[in-house]
Coordinates of C-alpha atoms in Angstrom, one line a residue:
M1 CA 4.9 -45.4 5.5
N2 CA 2.0 -46.2 7.7
E3 CA -0.6 -43.4 8.1
Q4 CA -1.0 -42.2 11.7
P5 CA -4.6 -43.0 13.0
T6 CA -7.0 -40.3 13.7
R7 CA -7.4 -40.0 17.5
L8 CA -11.0 -39.4 18.5
L9 CA -12.4 -38.8 22.0
L10 CA -16.1 -39.8 22.2
V11 CA -17.8 -38.4 25.4
E12 CA -21.0 -40.5 25.5
D13 CA -22.8 -42.1 28.5
E14 CA -25.1 -44.3 26.4
Q15 CA -23.1 -47.5 25.7
A16 CA -25.3 -48.5 22.8
H17 CA -24.7 -45.2 21.0
A18 CA -21.0 -45.4 21.6
E19 CA -20.9 -48.9 20.1
L20 CA -22.8 -47.7 17.0
V21 CA -20.3 -45.0 16.5
A22 CA -17.4 -47.4 16.9
R23 CA -18.9 -49.9 14.5
A24 CA -19.4 -47.1 11.9
F25 CA -15.7 -46.3 12.0
E26 CA -14.8 -50.0 11.7
W27 CA -17.0 -50.4 8.6
S28 CA -15.6 -47.2 7.0
G29 CA -12.1 -48.7 6.9
N30 CA -10.6 -45.4 8.2
S31 CA -7.6 -45.6 10.5
V32 CA -9.2 -44.4 13.8
E33 CA -8.2 -44.7 17.4
L34 CA -11.4 -44.1 19.4
T35 CA -11.5 -43.5 23.1
V36 CA -14.8 -43.4 25.0
A37 CA -15.4 -41.3 28.2
P38 CA -18.9 -41.7 29.7
T39 CA -18.6 -38.6 31.9
L40 CA -17.3 -35.1 31.6
W41 CA -15.0 -35.8 34.6
Q42 CA -13.4 -38.7 32.7
A43 CA -13.1 -36.6 29.5
R44 CA -11.3 -33.8 31.4
A45 CA -9.0 -36.3 33.1
Y46 CA -8.2 -37.9 29.7
L47 CA -7.4 -34.5 28.1
T48 CA -5.3 -33.5 31.0
D49 CA -3.2 -36.6 31.1
S50 CA -3.2 -37.8 27.5
A51 CA -0.3 -37.2 25.1
P52 CA -0.8 -36.6 22.3
L53 CA -4.2 -35.0 22.5
P54 CA -7.0 -36.3 20.3
T55 CA -7.5 -34.9 16.8
L56 CA -11.2 -34.3 17.4
I57 CA -13.8 -34.6 20.2
I58 CA -17.4 -35.9 19.8
A59 CA -19.4 -34.9 22.9
D60 CA -23.0 -35.6 23.9
W61 CA -25.0 -32.5 24.9
R62 CA -26.3 -34.0 28.2
L63 CA -24.1 -36.1 30.4
P64 CA -24.5 -37.4 34.0
D65 CA -22.2 -34.7 35.4
G66 CA -22.8 -31.7 33.2
E67 CA -23.7 -30.2 29.8
G68 CA -21.8 -30.3 26.6
L69 CA -21.8 -26.5 26.3
E70 CA -19.8 -26.2 29.6
F71 CA -17.4 -28.9 28.3
L72 CA -17.1 -27.1 25.0
A73 CA -16.1 -23.8 26.7
W74 CA -13.5 -25.7 28.8
V75 CA -12.0 -27.4 25.7
Q76 CA -11.8 -24.1 23.8
E77 CA -10.0 -22.4 26.8
R78 CA -7.6 -25.2 27.6
H79 CA -6.8 -27.1 24.5
H80 CA -8.4 -25.4 21.4
L81 CA -9.5 -28.6 19.8
P82 CA -12.3 -29.2 17.3
V83 CA -15.6 -30.4 18.9
I84 CA -18.8 -32.0 17.4
I85 CA -21.9 -31.8 19.7
M86 CA -24.5 -34.6 19.6
T87 CA -28.0 -34.4 21.1
S88 CA -31.1 -36.6 21.3
H89 CA -33.5 -33.8 20.6
G90 CA -33.1 -31.4 17.6
N91 CA -33.5 -27.7 18.6
Q92 CA -32.7 -24.8 16.3
N93 CA -31.9 -22.4 19.1
L94 CA -29.6 -24.9 20.8
A95 CA -27.9 -25.5 17.5
V96 CA -27.2 -21.8 17.0
E97 CA -26.0 -21.5 20.6
V98 CA -23.6 -24.5 20.2
M99 CA -22.2 -23.2 16.9
K100 CA -21.6 -19.7 18.4
A101 CA -19.8 -21.3 21.3
G102 CA -17.3 -22.8 18.8
A103 CA -18.5 -26.3 17.9
L104 CA -17.7 -27.4 14.4
D105 CA -21.0 -29.3 13.9
Y106 CA -24.3 -30.1 15.6
V107 CA -25.6 -33.7 15.1
V108 CA -29.1 -35.0 16.1
K109 CA -28.7 -38.6 17.3
S110 CA -30.2 -41.3 15.0
E111 CA -29.1 -44.6 13.6
D112 CA -28.3 -42.9 10.3
A113 CA -26.4 -40.2 12.0
F114 CA -24.2 -42.7 13.9
L115 CA -23.5 -44.7 10.7
D116 CA -22.6 -41.4 8.9
M117 CA -20.3 -40.3 11.7
P118 CA -17.1 -41.1 9.7
H119 CA -18.2 -38.6 7.0
I120 CA -19.3 -36.1 9.6
V121 CA -15.8 -36.3 11.2
E122 CA -14.1 -36.1 7.9
R123 CA -16.1 -33.0 6.9
A124 CA -15.4 -31.4 10.3
L125 CA -11.7 -32.0 10.1
R126 CA -11.5 -30.4 6.6
T127 CA -13.3 -27.4 8.1
W128 CA -11.0 -27.3 11.1
N129 CA -7.9 -27.5 8.8
N130 CA -9.2 -24.6 6.8
I131 CA -9.9 -22.6 9.9
T132 CA -6.5 -23.4 11.3
E133 CA -4.8 -22.5 8.0
R134 CA -6.7 -19.3 7.8
R135 CA -5.8 -18.4 11.4
H136 CA -2.1 -19.2 10.7
M137 CA -2.3 -16.9 7.7
E138 CA -4.0 -14.2 9.7
T139 CA -1.4 -14.5 12.4
A140 CA 1.5 -14.4 9.9
L141 CA -0.1 -11.4 8.3
R142 CA -0.4 -9.6 11.6
E143 CA 3.2 -10.5 12.5
S144 CA 4.3 -9.3 9.1
E145 CA 2.4 -6.0 9.5
A146 CA 3.8 -5.6 13.0
R147 CA 7.4 -6.2 11.7
Y148 CA 6.8 -3.7 8.9
R149 CA 5.4 -1.1 11.3
T150 CA 8.3 -1.6 13.7
L151 CA 10.9 -1.3 10.9
V152 CA 9.2 1.8 9.5
E153 CA 8.6 3.5 12.9
N154 CA 12.1 2.9 14.1
A155 CA 13.9 3.7 10.9
P156 CA 16.3 6.6 11.2
E157 CA 15.0 8.3 8.1
A158 CA 11.6 9.8 7.4
I159 CA 9.4 7.4 5.4
V160 CA 6.3 8.2 3.4
V161 CA 4.1 6.1 1.1
L162 CA 2.6 7.9 -1.8
D163 CA -0.5 6.7 -3.7
V164 CA 0.4 8.0 -7.2
A165 CA -3.3 8.0 -8.4
L166 CA -4.5 10.0 -5.4
G167 CA -1.4 12.2 -5.3
R168 CA -1.1 12.1 -1.5
F169 CA 0.5 10.1 1.2
I170 CA -1.3 7.1 2.6
D171 CA 1.3 6.2 5.3
V172 CA 4.0 8.1 7.2
N173 CA 6.3 7.4 10.1
S174 CA 7.0 9.6 13.1
N175 CA 10.3 10.9 11.6
A176 CA 8.3 12.2 8.6
I177 CA 5.9 14.0 11.0
K178 CA 9.0 15.7 12.6
L179 CA 10.5 16.6 9.3
F180 CA 7.4 18.2 7.8
A181 CA 6.4 19.7 11.2
V182 CA 2.7 18.7 10.9
N183 CA 0.6 16.0 12.6
R184 CA -0.1 12.7 11.0
E185 CA -3.7 13.6 9.9
T186 CA -2.6 16.7 8.1
L187 CA 0.3 14.9 6.5
L188 CA -2.0 12.2 5.1
E189 CA -4.1 14.8 3.4
H190 CA -1.2 16.1 1.3
G191 CA 1.4 14.9 -1.2
L192 CA 4.7 16.0 -2.6
A193 CA 3.5 19.2 -4.2
D194 CA 2.3 20.6 -0.9
F195 CA 5.8 20.3 0.7
S196 CA 8.0 21.5 -2.1
P197 CA 8.9 25.1 -3.2
L198 CA 8.2 26.1 -6.8
L199 CA 11.8 25.6 -7.9
Q200 CA 14.5 23.3 -6.8
P201 CA 18.1 24.7 -6.3
D202 CA 19.0 23.9 -9.9
E203 CA 16.1 26.1 -11.1
R204 CA 14.0 23.2 -12.3
L205 CA 10.3 23.1 -11.5
S206 CA 9.7 20.9 -8.4
M207 CA 6.7 19.1 -10.0
D208 CA 8.6 18.3 -13.2
V209 CA 11.5 16.8 -11.2
A210 CA 9.1 14.9 -8.9
A211 CA 7.1 13.5 -11.8
A212 CA 10.3 12.3 -13.6
K213 CA 11.6 10.6 -10.4
I214 CA 8.3 8.9 -9.6
Q215 CA 8.1 7.6 -13.2
Q216 CA 11.6 6.1 -12.7
A217 CA 10.3 4.3 -9.6
I218 CA 7.2 3.1 -11.4
N219 CA 9.5 1.6 -14.1
G220 CA 11.4 -0.4 -11.4
E221 CA 14.3 1.9 -10.9
I222 CA 15.4 3.2 -7.4
P223 CA 16.2 6.9 -8.0
R224 CA 18.3 8.6 -5.3
Y225 CA 18.6 12.4 -5.4
E226 CA 18.7 15.6 -3.5
W227 CA 15.5 17.5 -2.9
L228 CA 14.5 20.7 -1.3
Y229 CA 11.4 20.4 0.9
R230 CA 9.5 23.2 2.6
N231 CA 7.9 22.3 6.0
A232 CA 4.8 23.8 7.6
S233 CA 7.0 26.5 9.1
H234 CA 8.0 27.6 5.6
Q235 CA 11.6 26.4 6.3
D236 CA 13.4 24.9 3.4
I237 CA 15.1 21.6 4.2
L238 CA 17.7 20.0 1.9
C239 CA 17.1 16.3 1.9
E240 CA 18.3 13.2 0.2
I241 CA 15.4 11.0 -1.0
S242 CA 15.3 7.5 -2.5
L243 CA 12.1 6.1 -4.1
V244 CA 11.1 2.5 -4.6
R245 CA 7.8 1.0 -5.9
L246 CA 5.9 -1.2 -3.4
P247 CA 4.1 -4.3 -4.5
S248 CA 0.3 -3.8 -4.8
A249 CA -2.3 -5.5 -6.9
D250 CA -4.6 -2.5 -7.5
R251 CA -2.6 0.6 -6.8
I252 CA 0.7 2.3 -7.7
L253 CA 2.4 2.9 -4.4
I254 CA 5.8 4.6 -4.0
R255 CA 7.8 4.5 -0.8
G256 CA 10.0 7.5 -0.2
S257 CA 12.9 7.4 2.3
I258 CA 14.0 11.0 3.2
I259 CA 17.1 12.0 5.1
D260 CA 17.7 15.6 6.2
I261 CA 21.2 16.4 4.9
T262 CA 21.3 20.1 6.0
E263 CA 23.9 19.4 8.7
R264 CA 25.9 17.2 6.3
H265 CA 26.1 19.9 3.7
R266 CA 27.1 22.4 6.4
L267 CA 29.9 20.1 7.5
E268 CA 31.0 19.6 3.9
E269 CA 31.0 23.3 3.3
Q270 CA 33.1 23.7 6.5
L271 CA 35.5 21.1 5.2
R272 CA 35.8 22.8 1.8
Q273 CA 36.5 26.1 3.6
A274 CA 39.0 24.5 5.9
L275 CA 40.8 23.0 2.9
K276 CA 40.7 26.4 1.2
M277 CA 42.1 28.1 4.3
E278 CA 44.8 25.4 4.5
A279 CA 45.8 26.1 0.9
I280 CA 45.8 29.8 1.6
G281 CA 47.9 29.2 4.7
R282 CA 50.5 27.2 2.7
L283 CA 50.6 29.9 0.1
A284 CA 51.0 32.6 2.8
G285 CA 53.6 30.6 4.6
G286 CA 55.7 30.2 1.4
V287 CA 55.4 33.9 0.5
A288 CA 56.2 34.9 4.1
H289 CA 59.2 32.6 4.2
D290 CA 60.6 34.1 1.0
F291 CA 59.8 37.6 2.1
N292 CA 61.4 37.0 5.5
N293 CA 64.6 36.1 3.7
V294 CA 64.5 39.5 1.8
L295 CA 63.7 41.3 5.1
T296 CA 66.7 39.7 6.8
V297 CA 69.0 41.2 4.1
I298 CA 67.3 44.6 4.4
I299 CA 67.6 44.6 8.2
S300 CA 71.2 43.4 8.0
Y301 CA 72.2 46.2 5.6
S302 CA 70.4 48.7 7.8
D303 CA 72.5 47.6 10.7
L304 CA 75.7 48.1 8.6
L305 CA 74.6 51.6 7.5
M306 CA 73.8 52.5 11.1
Q307 CA 77.3 51.3 12.2
M308 CA 79.0 53.1 9.4
Y309 CA 77.3 56.5 9.9
R310 CA 76.6 56.5 13.7
D311 CA 79.0 59.4 14.3
K312 CA 79.4 60.8 10.8
E313 CA 76.1 61.6 9.1
E314 CA 73.2 61.9 11.5
M315 CA 70.6 62.1 8.7
V316 CA 71.8 58.9 7.1
Y317 CA 71.9 57.2 10.5
R318 CA 68.3 58.2 11.3
R319 CA 67.0 57.0 7.9
A320 CA 68.9 53.7 8.2
R321 CA 67.3 53.2 11.6
Q322 CA 63.8 54.0 10.1
I323 CA 64.5 51.4 7.4
K324 CA 65.4 48.9 10.1
Q325 CA 62.3 49.6 12.1
A326 CA 60.1 49.2 9.0
G327 CA 61.8 46.0 8.3
Q328 CA 61.3 44.7 11.8
Q329 CA 57.6 45.6 11.6
A330 CA 57.4 43.8 8.3
A331 CA 59.2 40.8 9.9
G332 CA 56.5 40.9 12.6
L333 CA 53.8 40.6 10.0
T334 CA 55.6 37.8 8.3
N335 CA 55.9 36.0 11.6
Q336 CA 52.1 36.3 12.0
L337 CA 51.7 34.8 8.5
L338 CA 54.1 32.0 9.4
A339 CA 52.2 31.3 12.6
F340 CA 48.9 31.3 10.6
S341 CA 50.4 28.7 8.2
R342 CA 52.0 26.8 11.2
Q343 CA 55.4 26.9 9.6
Q344 CA 57.1 29.0 12.3
M345 CA 59.5 27.2 14.7
L346 CA 58.1 27.1 18.3
Q347 CA 59.9 29.4 20.6
P348 CA 58.2 29.3 24.1
R349 CA 59.0 32.2 26.4
L350 CA 57.5 34.3 29.2
L351 CA 54.8 36.5 27.8
N352 CA 52.4 39.2 28.9
L353 CA 49.1 37.8 27.5
N354 CA 47.5 41.3 27.4
K355 CA 50.3 42.5 25.1
V356 CA 49.8 39.5 22.8
V357 CA 46.1 40.2 22.5
T358 CA 46.6 43.9 21.9
K359 CA 49.2 43.2 19.2
V360 CA 47.0 40.8 17.3
S361 CA 43.8 42.9 17.7
E362 CA 44.5 45.1 14.7
M363 CA 44.8 42.1 12.4
L364 CA 41.6 40.7 14.0
R365 CA 39.6 43.8 13.3
R366 CA 40.5 43.6 9.6
L367 CA 39.6 39.9 9.7
I368 CA 36.2 40.1 11.3
G369 CA 34.8 42.9 9.1
E370 CA 33.0 46.2 9.8
N371 CA 29.7 44.6 11.0
I372 CA 31.4 43.1 14.1
E373 CA 32.7 45.3 16.9
L374 CA 35.8 43.9 18.7
R375 CA 36.1 44.8 22.4
L376 CA 39.0 44.0 24.6
H377 CA 38.6 43.5 28.4
L378 CA 42.1 42.9 29.7
N379 CA 42.8 42.4 33.4
E380 CA 46.0 44.1 34.3
Q381 CA 46.5 41.9 37.4
I382 CA 47.1 38.6 35.5
G383 CA 50.4 37.0 35.7
R384 CA 52.8 36.1 32.8
I385 CA 52.6 32.9 30.9
K386 CA 55.1 30.7 29.0
A387 CA 54.1 30.1 25.5
D388 CA 55.1 30.5 21.9
P389 CA 53.7 33.9 20.8
G390 CA 53.0 32.8 17.3
Q391 CA 51.1 29.7 18.5
L392 CA 49.2 31.9 21.0
E393 CA 48.2 34.3 18.2
Q394 CA 47.1 31.4 16.1
V395 CA 44.8 30.2 19.0
I396 CA 43.3 33.6 19.3
L397 CA 42.9 33.8 15.5
N398 CA 41.1 30.5 15.4
L399 CA 38.7 31.4 18.2
V400 CA 37.9 34.8 16.5
V401 CA 37.3 33.2 13.1
N402 CA 34.9 30.6 14.6
A403 CA 33.1 33.4 16.4
R404 CA 32.9 35.5 13.3
D405 CA 31.4 32.6 11.3
A406 CA 28.7 32.2 14.0
M407 CA 27.8 35.9 13.8
A408 CA 26.3 36.2 10.2
L409 CA 24.3 39.3 11.2
G410 CA 27.2 41.0 13.0
G411 CA 27.4 42.0 16.7
T412 CA 29.9 42.5 19.4
L413 CA 32.9 40.1 19.9
T414 CA 34.6 40.4 23.3
I415 CA 38.0 39.1 24.2
K416 CA 38.6 38.9 28.0
T417 CA 41.6 38.0 30.0
E418 CA 41.3 37.1 33.7
A419 CA 43.2 35.3 36.4
I420 CA 41.4 32.2 37.8
Y421 CA 42.0 29.4 40.2
L422 CA 40.9 25.8 39.4
N423 CA 40.2 23.5 42.3
E424 CA 40.5 19.7 42.3
V425 CA 37.0 19.1 40.9
E426 CA 37.2 21.9 38.2
S427 CA 40.6 20.7 36.9
R428 CA 39.2 17.3 36.1
H429 CA 37.2 18.8 33.3
I430 CA 40.3 19.9 31.5
T431 CA 42.7 17.6 29.6
D432 CA 46.0 17.3 31.6
G433 CA 44.6 19.9 34.0
Y434 CA 45.9 20.4 37.5
P435 CA 44.6 22.5 40.4
G436 CA 46.2 25.9 40.6
H437 CA 46.2 29.4 39.3
Y438 CA 45.7 30.1 35.6

């Protein structure tokens, strides 16, 4: 495979000098394609129209239409190519100025310098390749750091980087700042010990647990565990944390990814409570169903006794009626249990909502406890509704239970009935809602 020639642009108005440079490359045996431009104008035109661009430019310091420094600045701005500056008179200050402006080399013209130009160009290209490679590496490093910072800052979890030897964080993201409720500077002055209570929920010392987990990460494991943190507001936060060791030549760095699982635990507890209530409801439904069968027998025999002794024994009749009334009251309680367990057959009928609320209020007072006061504000002017009384009681019960759970310190719970009218706009906010009186 033929090696591609090195493309050189020589900006030189002295024809004799240009010929010496060309002859030096011919004698060197290097594969070179040399283009000569006697003026800056021609050099700019060549660079503007040429494709591909030259590998390197050799430019005289003084030319008929300008100076090499001006041309050097133009090349650096437009094309970013390596440039060697030549001059007929050596000047240390000029050499410093040229090198600061971006030239790769500064050559004082002489016959020896012209003959040595192939070596000068070779040396300059090696330098340029090293510079280019270093710039690429620096660019890649900056891009990598930018990607890392973007990933860390936009991660949904809090992220901290712990220097094990120092015992403090050396990097944190914005979610970590929110979690610990301190600013970045304060957070970077502290470590795990400063944001942990003395004991974890399992009664183990926080520092012992942390040391064991960090050692696991140092050994190459990725421990994931629950951890109780304490932020600057002295609020305990239950978190899930995973640790991983980061690559580092001279330090032991551990990255911690922290997720606040307080809400998840609350929802899990609600689910467990709901499952427990569902089990209780099934049990209550089964007991109520069996008890209802017994009450049916009791009420039926009470009716028979009342029919048999209606006109004979008034005392027996009254006692039979009392038995029936007690049985009916018990049947009402079993209906409430069946409604609670959702095992009752739906029987929609016209109801007085106030009477339903009043009827269920006694059971609600026993349910909510003594630290919550139940108040009823019932509007006597409301109309009747068509609904299943058991289902309606279940709705009221659910609302009250939710309210009770939100009132850990007690208080006043108010149930209010009122007649309202929904217009066209208001009814849209209700599923299957229509304008009208409710």
